[in-house]
Amino acid sequence: MASWRHLSRVIVMQSFFETEARGGDMKAILEYNLREYGQPSMDRAFAESLAKKIEKHYSVIRSLIKKHAPEWPVEKMDPVERAILFVGICELIDPEKDVPVNVAINEAIEIAKTYGDDNSGKFINGVLNAVAHDKTAQK
């Protein structure tokens, strides 16, 4: 199950990235990406739920990034890192019952190591750990 959720997170991250870069409807972009790049047995419901939560908490996630990465304005942040942070923070502030905090953080770090640059994993880890320890960010 974990590998299918990892793929779900990657597809949500890519869909969010595309939505931010080119505009459009995230739900439609996600549906397309799930059809094109998803696997038949992946956790599609998890991906759809995560995407809905990102849209629902967009402004809260954005303010948490500003708060915990003040040296990096959200608008000027690397777009891949920003997309990974949106997915990771979303999982921290509105978690699935069966996804522990450390799993959500580790998944985001692994995605950053794959899709970001050499320092992305450290940056993502620092911001997500700060959010995880921010009692005001928790639901």
PDB file of C-alpha atoms in Angstrom:
ATOM      1  CA  MET A   1       0.000   0.000   0.000  1.00  0.00           C
ATOM      2  CA  ALA A   2       2.782   2.435   0.849  1.00  0.00           C
ATOM      3  CA  SER A   3       4.300   2.450  -2.637  1.00  0.00           C
ATOM      4  CA  TRP A   4       0.895   3.197  -4.158  1.00  0.00           C
ATOM      5  CA  ARG A   5       0.428   6.079  -1.755  1.00  0.00           C
ATOM      6  CA  HIS A   6       3.891   7.346  -2.658  1.00  0.00           C
ATOM      7  CA  LEU A   7       2.865   7.376  -6.315  1.00  0.00           C
ATOM      8  CA  SER A   8      -0.383   9.118  -5.313  1.00  0.00           C
ATOM      9  CA  ARG A   9       1.587  11.849  -3.533  1.00  0.00           C
ATOM     10  CA  VAL A  10       3.886  12.304  -6.535  1.00  0.00           C
ATOM     11  CA  ILE A  11       0.949  12.641  -8.912  1.00  0.00           C
ATOM     12  CA  VAL A  12      -0.775  15.144  -6.595  1.00  0.00           C
ATOM     13  CA  MET A  13       2.471  17.125  -6.311  1.00  0.00           C
ATOM     14  CA  GLN A  14       2.874  17.156 -10.100  1.00  0.00           C
ATOM     15  CA  SER A  15      -0.766  18.145 -10.586  1.00  0.00           C
ATOM     16  CA  PHE A  16      -0.457  20.985  -8.085  1.00  0.00           C
ATOM     17  CA  PHE A  17       2.777  22.106  -9.779  1.00  0.00           C
ATOM     18  CA  GLU A  18       1.039  22.138 -13.155  1.00  0.00           C
ATOM     19  CA  THR A  19      -1.961  24.017 -11.768  1.00  0.00           C
ATOM     20  CA  GLU A  20       0.292  26.672 -10.225  1.00  0.00           C
ATOM     21  CA  ALA A  21       2.470  26.985 -13.340  1.00  0.00           C
ATOM     22  CA  ARG A  22      -0.158  26.974 -16.077  1.00  0.00           C
ATOM     23  CA  GLY A  23      -3.450  27.524 -14.327  1.00  0.00           C
ATOM     24  CA  GLY A  24      -6.508  25.416 -14.829  1.00  0.00           C
ATOM     25  CA  ASP A  25      -8.672  23.172 -12.739  1.00  0.00           C
ATOM     26  CA  MET A  26      -6.625  21.025 -10.372  1.00  0.00           C
ATOM     27  CA  LYS A  27      -9.286  18.335 -10.257  1.00  0.00           C
ATOM     28  CA  ALA A  28      -9.241  17.960 -14.048  1.00  0.00           C
ATOM     29  CA  ILE A  29      -5.439  18.005 -14.146  1.00  0.00           C
ATOM     30  CA  LEU A  30      -5.289  15.394 -11.393  1.00  0.00           C
ATOM     31  CA  GLU A  31      -7.782  13.164 -13.209  1.00  0.00           C
ATOM     32  CA  TYR A  32      -5.712  13.366 -16.375  1.00  0.00           C
ATOM     33  CA  ASN A  33      -2.462  12.617 -14.540  1.00  0.00           C
ATOM     34  CA  LEU A  34      -4.025   9.693 -12.667  1.00  0.00           C
ATOM     35  CA  ARG A  35      -5.207   8.212 -15.980  1.00  0.00           C
ATOM     36  CA  GLU A  36      -1.908   8.787 -17.755  1.00  0.00           C
ATOM     37  CA  TYR A  37       0.640   8.038 -15.020  1.00  0.00           C
ATOM     38  CA  GLY A  38      -1.229   6.146 -12.334  1.00  0.00           C
ATOM     39  CA  GLN A  39      -1.241   2.419 -11.819  1.00  0.00           C
ATOM     40  CA  PRO A  40      -4.436   0.336 -11.795  1.00  0.00           C
ATOM     41  CA  SER A  41      -4.036  -0.678  -8.160  1.00  0.00           C
ATOM     42  CA  MET A  42      -2.814   2.658  -6.760  1.00  0.00           C
ATOM     43  CA  ASP A  43      -4.667   4.484  -4.003  1.00  0.00           C
ATOM     44  CA  ARG A  44      -6.699   6.809  -6.234  1.00  0.00           C
ATOM     45  CA  ALA A  45      -9.053   7.839  -3.407  1.00  0.00           C
ATOM     46  CA  PHE A  46      -6.044   8.945  -1.337  1.00  0.00           C
ATOM     47  CA  ALA A  47      -4.794  11.130  -4.215  1.00  0.00           C
ATOM     48  CA  GLU A  48      -8.217  12.700  -4.759  1.00  0.00           C
ATOM     49  CA  SER A  49      -8.643  13.346  -1.033  1.00  0.00           C
ATOM     50  CA  LEU A  50      -5.200  14.935  -0.757  1.00  0.00           C
ATOM     51  CA  ALA A  51      -5.851  17.225  -3.728  1.00  0.00           C
ATOM     52  CA  LYS A  52      -9.190  18.354  -2.252  1.00  0.00           C
ATOM     53  CA  LYS A  53      -7.508  19.090   1.073  1.00  0.00           C
ATOM     54  CA  ILE A  54      -4.820  21.180  -0.633  1.00  0.00           C
ATOM     55  CA  GLU A  55      -7.491  23.301  -2.302  1.00  0.00           C
ATOM     56  CA  LYS A  56      -9.461  23.565   0.959  1.00  0.00           C
ATOM     57  CA  HIS A  57      -6.427  24.641   3.034  1.00  0.00           C
ATOM     58  CA  TYR A  58      -4.564  26.597   0.353  1.00  0.00           C
ATOM     59  CA  SER A  59      -4.373  29.899   2.236  1.00  0.00           C
ATOM     60  CA  VAL A  60      -3.488  28.227   5.563  1.00  0.00           C
ATOM     61  CA  ILE A  61      -0.709  26.188   3.929  1.00  0.00           C
ATOM     62  CA  ARG A  62       0.615  29.303   2.223  1.00  0.00           C
ATOM     63  CA  SER A  63       0.707  31.219   5.506  1.00  0.00           C
ATOM     64  CA  LEU A  64       2.492  28.315   7.228  1.00  0.00           C
ATOM     65  CA  ILE A  65       5.148  28.330   4.520  1.00  0.00           C
ATOM     66  CA  LYS A  66       5.601  32.079   5.010  1.00  0.00           C
ATOM     67  CA  LYS A  67       5.845  31.592   8.774  1.00  0.00           C
ATOM     68  CA  HIS A  68       8.295  28.685   8.749  1.00  0.00           C
ATOM     69  CA  ALA A  69      10.408  29.663   5.727  1.00  0.00           C
ATOM     70  CA  PRO A  70      10.534  33.452   6.115  1.00  0.00           C
ATOM     71  CA  GLU A  71      13.779  33.796   4.141  1.00  0.00           C
ATOM     72  CA  TRP A  72      12.075  32.278   1.087  1.00  0.00           C
ATOM     73  CA  PRO A  73       9.096  34.277  -0.227  1.00  0.00           C
ATOM     74  CA  VAL A  74       6.475  31.793  -1.425  1.00  0.00           C
ATOM     75  CA  GLU A  75       6.265  33.490  -4.826  1.00  0.00           C
ATOM     76  CA  LYS A  76      10.033  33.208  -5.391  1.00  0.00           C
ATOM     77  CA  MET A  77      10.444  29.740  -3.921  1.00  0.00           C
ATOM     78  CA  ASP A  78      11.472  26.927  -6.233  1.00  0.00           C
ATOM     79  CA  PRO A  79       8.143  25.761  -7.725  1.00  0.00           C
ATOM     80  CA  VAL A  80       8.912  22.070  -7.177  1.00  0.00           C
ATOM     81  CA  GLU A  81       9.791  22.648  -3.529  1.00  0.00           C
ATOM     82  CA  ARG A  82       6.658  24.761  -3.104  1.00  0.00           C
ATOM     83  CA  ALA A  83       4.493  21.965  -4.556  1.00  0.00           C
ATOM     84  CA  ILE A  84       6.128  19.390  -2.276  1.00  0.00           C
ATOM     85  CA  LEU A  85       5.573  21.648   0.736  1.00  0.00           C
ATOM     86  CA  PHE A  86       1.904  22.050  -0.115  1.00  0.00           C
ATOM     87  CA  VAL A  87       1.455  18.275  -0.179  1.00  0.00           C
ATOM     88  CA  GLY A  88       3.513  17.724   2.980  1.00  0.00           C
ATOM     89  CA  ILE A  89       1.943  20.506   5.018  1.00  0.00           C
ATOM     90  CA  CYS A  90      -1.509  19.427   3.927  1.00  0.00           C
ATOM     91  CA  GLU A  91      -0.810  15.958   5.319  1.00  0.00           C
ATOM     92  CA  LEU A  92       0.337  17.500   8.603  1.00  0.00           C
ATOM     93  CA  ILE A  93      -2.591  19.841   9.189  1.00  0.00           C
ATOM     94  CA  ASP A  94      -5.357  17.572   7.868  1.00  0.00           C
ATOM     95  CA  PRO A  95      -3.949  14.057   8.191  1.00  0.00           C
ATOM     96  CA  GLU A  96      -5.420  10.740   7.191  1.00  0.00           C
ATOM     97  CA  LYS A  97      -5.985   8.598  10.280  1.00  0.00           C
ATOM     98  CA  ASP A  98      -3.527   5.949   9.147  1.00  0.00           C
ATOM     99  CA  VAL A  99      -0.657   8.280   8.132  1.00  0.00           C
ATOM    100  CA  PRO A 100       1.683   9.148  11.029  1.00  0.00           C
ATOM    101  CA  VAL A 101       3.439  12.529  11.025  1.00  0.00           C
ATOM    102  CA  ASN A 102       6.863  10.979  10.488  1.00  0.00           C
ATOM    103  CA  VAL A 103       5.598   9.076   7.435  1.00  0.00           C
ATOM    104  CA  ALA A 104       4.160  12.235   5.878  1.00  0.00           C
ATOM    105  CA  ILE A 105       7.439  14.093   6.462  1.00  0.00           C
ATOM    106  CA  ASN A 106       9.608  11.232   5.185  1.00  0.00           C
ATOM    107  CA  GLU A 107       7.480  10.857   2.065  1.00  0.00           C
ATOM    108  CA  ALA A 108       7.869  14.567   1.283  1.00  0.00           C
ATOM    109  CA  ILE A 109      11.633  14.361   1.817  1.00  0.00           C
ATOM    110  CA  GLU A 110      11.899  11.388  -0.540  1.00  0.00           C
ATOM    111  CA  ILE A 111       9.885  13.205  -3.197  1.00  0.00           C
ATOM    112  CA  ALA A 112      12.167  16.242  -2.747  1.00  0.00           C
ATOM    113  CA  LYS A 113      15.269  14.107  -3.185  1.00  0.00           C
ATOM    114  CA  THR A 114      13.857  12.739  -6.434  1.00  0.00           C
ATOM    115  CA  TYR A 115      12.378  15.892  -7.961  1.00  0.00           C
ATOM    116  CA  GLY A 116      14.305  18.716  -6.287  1.00  0.00           C
ATOM    117  CA  ASP A 117      17.940  19.697  -6.198  1.00  0.00           C
ATOM    118  CA  ASP A 118      20.691  18.546  -3.830  1.00  0.00           C
ATOM    119  CA  ASN A 119      19.424  20.702  -0.949  1.00  0.00           C
ATOM    120  CA  SER A 120      15.685  20.209  -1.407  1.00  0.00           C
ATOM    121  CA  GLY A 121      15.407  17.305   1.027  1.00  0.00           C
ATOM    122  CA  LYS A 122      17.018  19.316   3.836  1.00  0.00           C
ATOM    123  CA  PHE A 123      14.876  22.359   3.113  1.00  0.00           C
ATOM    124  CA  ILE A 124      11.641  20.343   3.025  1.00  0.00           C
ATOM    125  CA  ASN A 125      12.633  18.514   6.214  1.00  0.00           C
ATOM    126  CA  GLY A 126      13.309  21.774   8.054  1.00  0.00           C
ATOM    127  CA  VAL A 127      10.041  23.428   7.078  1.00  0.00           C
ATOM    128  CA  LEU A 128       7.881  20.353   7.702  1.00  0.00           C
ATOM    129  CA  ASN A 129       9.472  19.678  11.086  1.00  0.00           C
ATOM    130  CA  ALA A 130       8.802  23.291  12.076  1.00  0.00           C
ATOM    131  CA  VAL A 131       5.167  22.977  10.984  1.00  0.00           C
ATOM    132  CA  ALA A 132       4.819  19.632  12.790  1.00  0.00           C
ATOM    133  CA  HIS A 133       6.000  21.243  16.034  1.00  0.00           C
ATOM    134  CA  ASP A 134       3.839  24.357  15.586  1.00  0.00           C
ATOM    135  CA  LYS A 135       0.894  23.747  17.901  1.00  0.00           C
ATOM    136  CA  THR A 136      -1.101  26.516  16.220  1.00  0.00           C
ATOM    137  CA  ALA A 137      -0.954  24.639  12.895  1.00  0.00           C
ATOM    138  CA  GLN A 138      -2.528  21.455  14.203  1.00  0.00           C
ATOM    139  CA  LYS A 139      -6.236  20.778  13.843  1.00  0.00           C
TER     140      LYS A 139
END
